[in-house]
Amino acid sequence: MISAYGLGVRIAGKVLLDQVSFEVPAGQWMGIVGPNGAGKSTLLRTLVGLTRHTGAVAVADRNIRTVPAKELARMVAVVVQQPVIPEGIAVGDYVLLGRSAHLGLLQRETRHDRARVTAVLAQLELTEFAERRMRTLSGGELQRVFLARALVADPAVLLLDEPTTALDIGHQQEVLGLIDRIRGTRELTILSTMHDLTMAGEYADRILLLHNGRVLRDGSPAEVLEPGLLAGTYGATLEVIPADPVRGFGGPVVVPVRSRADLS
Amino acid sequence: MVVIAVLGCALGPVPLSPVRVLATLIDLLPFVTMDDTLSPSQTAILLKLRLPRVALGLLVGGLLAGCGATYQGVFRNPLADPYLLGAASGAGLGAVTAITIGLAGDGIWGVPLFAFVGALAAVALTYGLGATGVNGGTTSLILAGVAVSAFASAVQTFLMQSNTEQLKEVYSWLLGRLATSGWRDVLVVLPYALLSLGFVVINRRILDVMALGDEEATMLGLRPNRARILFVLAATLGTAAAVSVSGLIGFVGIVVPHLVRLVFGSSHRVIIPLSIIVGAALLVGTDIVARMALAPAEIPIGVVTAFLGAPFFLLLLRSARR
């Protein structure tokens, strides 16, 4: 559904992405992990053509350079890490902005656009917030609203940049569970950058590990969440408890531990 | 707005009864007859003097406030207004140029056209200078606007001093006025107003998309630079039209949108149309004050808006900071 072919991005002589390639089939959820500065956010921005890059991105087998901006926005929706919240805007109006890709110059939102907003708000259990101003919402509620704005565009691909970073573990599970449920209701391809490796393993079908702009490994959670590989990449001391469906671990559990050197 | 408009028709050196003004106006509509109308001479005052002045006030006020709200949306800066961006002084310079080279006489096209060119040049210059700063931040944009305004005013003053025979005409125009030569000025502004405000009102949802910043707007399929140019063109056209007939009337473009935003939130769906309506009503109201306060002398309306607007603006600044 969305593919990258030898993506390279360099800004001011610094290499941010180098030879990044992958193909994500329709309906798959790919988690993108890697240390700070690995190029995760740059990758997402490149996938919607926001960076000057070499290589190519294809969505539904079309090179995005040949796809008009509006059409691309209808196919790929993005939730950035820290979305801008216009002062004083109401939740319903904010979510309605997600329909922009379906509207041309001189066109106004139709009843159909508003119906989509109502439906998505209901799906994300946000109906009661529709008239509330964004500033009055909690972190978890806001994240659901951002998700709603992306979903009203009816995209085939959803890109999420750190969808759970600002949330406590309960709300992280709530948001990721919600995304997973939506994926069940219609075919949606998801690429999400994630910090929490255990969460990535629990929810994503596949994990892409980036380091210094390069793909270090691309595979199932069990293949990527490997103690030696992660410890080296992150410069961290950690343990990995293998996936154990009987005990309720859907994927490998990555546990950072205090380094032994500290203890002695 | 309707109430203020009727009052604007009624009050003046020859007071007319508001009720009868309304009755006379309704009587003018086809298929309706009212009994309690004004006398023929009063009707003449109403139709030839008061009504065009009120119509002009509504148009100019709506334009200034609507364009101010548009600039604020486009530049994502609550301080952007026709004055701070240099549009008004540019338009002023254009208009003064037109007057001094003697184009004002055959009026309908000369002054507005020169004003538009001047305003556009000033905004382009402001934008060009301001966007070269680090990140093209809004602060540098506003500072550039101040510089461009000052420069345009300087050139304008130079032109005025070297053409002293037209000084009085230019000066009274500069201070802002709604005194009209009947319906002519109204007809001059009307097409520009419809074009400018029409575009902004119909496309106002795009201003909400732009409020998300260029990156997110692009992700929603908008081309921010193209949209920005279109909105700036529309707002500048409107500003130039307003300035070319009424001179420099300050603070309407910044105070009205602020007031509307304070009360009704920040969606441009609401801000744009309400700013136009409130701006129109406010300017006609201010004009009443300008005519009545020192009657029979008239205070230039730009003086009144500045007198009322400046303290109000400071008040807004204070409350916004809290």
Coordinates of C-alpha atoms in Angstrom, one line a residue, chain B residues 12 24 56 59 70 75-76 85 88 118 135 139 141 157 160 162 223 231 237 269 271 296 315:
Chain B
G12 CA -27.2 65.1 11.5
T24 CA -39.5 56.1 4.0
L56 CA -20.1 54.1 2.4
L59 CA -18.8 49.2 3.2
T70 CA -8.1 38.0 7.0
F75 CA -0.2 35.6 8.9
R76 CA -1.4 33.7 12.0
L85 CA 1.5 45.4 7.3
A88 CA -2.9 51.1 4.2
G118 CA 0.6 50.9 -3.7
N135 CA 12.3 31.3 10.3
T139 CA 7.7 39.4 14.6
L141 CA 7.1 40.5 9.5
T157 CA 4.8 63.5 2.9
M160 CA 2.5 66.4 -0.4
S162 CA 6.2 69.4 -3.1
R223 CA -0.8 24.6 -0.8
F231 CA -6.0 35.8 0.5
L237 CA -7.7 44.9 -2.7
R269 CA -16.2 30.5 9.9
I271 CA -14.8 35.6 12.8
P296 CA -21.8 71.8 13.1
L315 CA -7.1 47.1 27.0

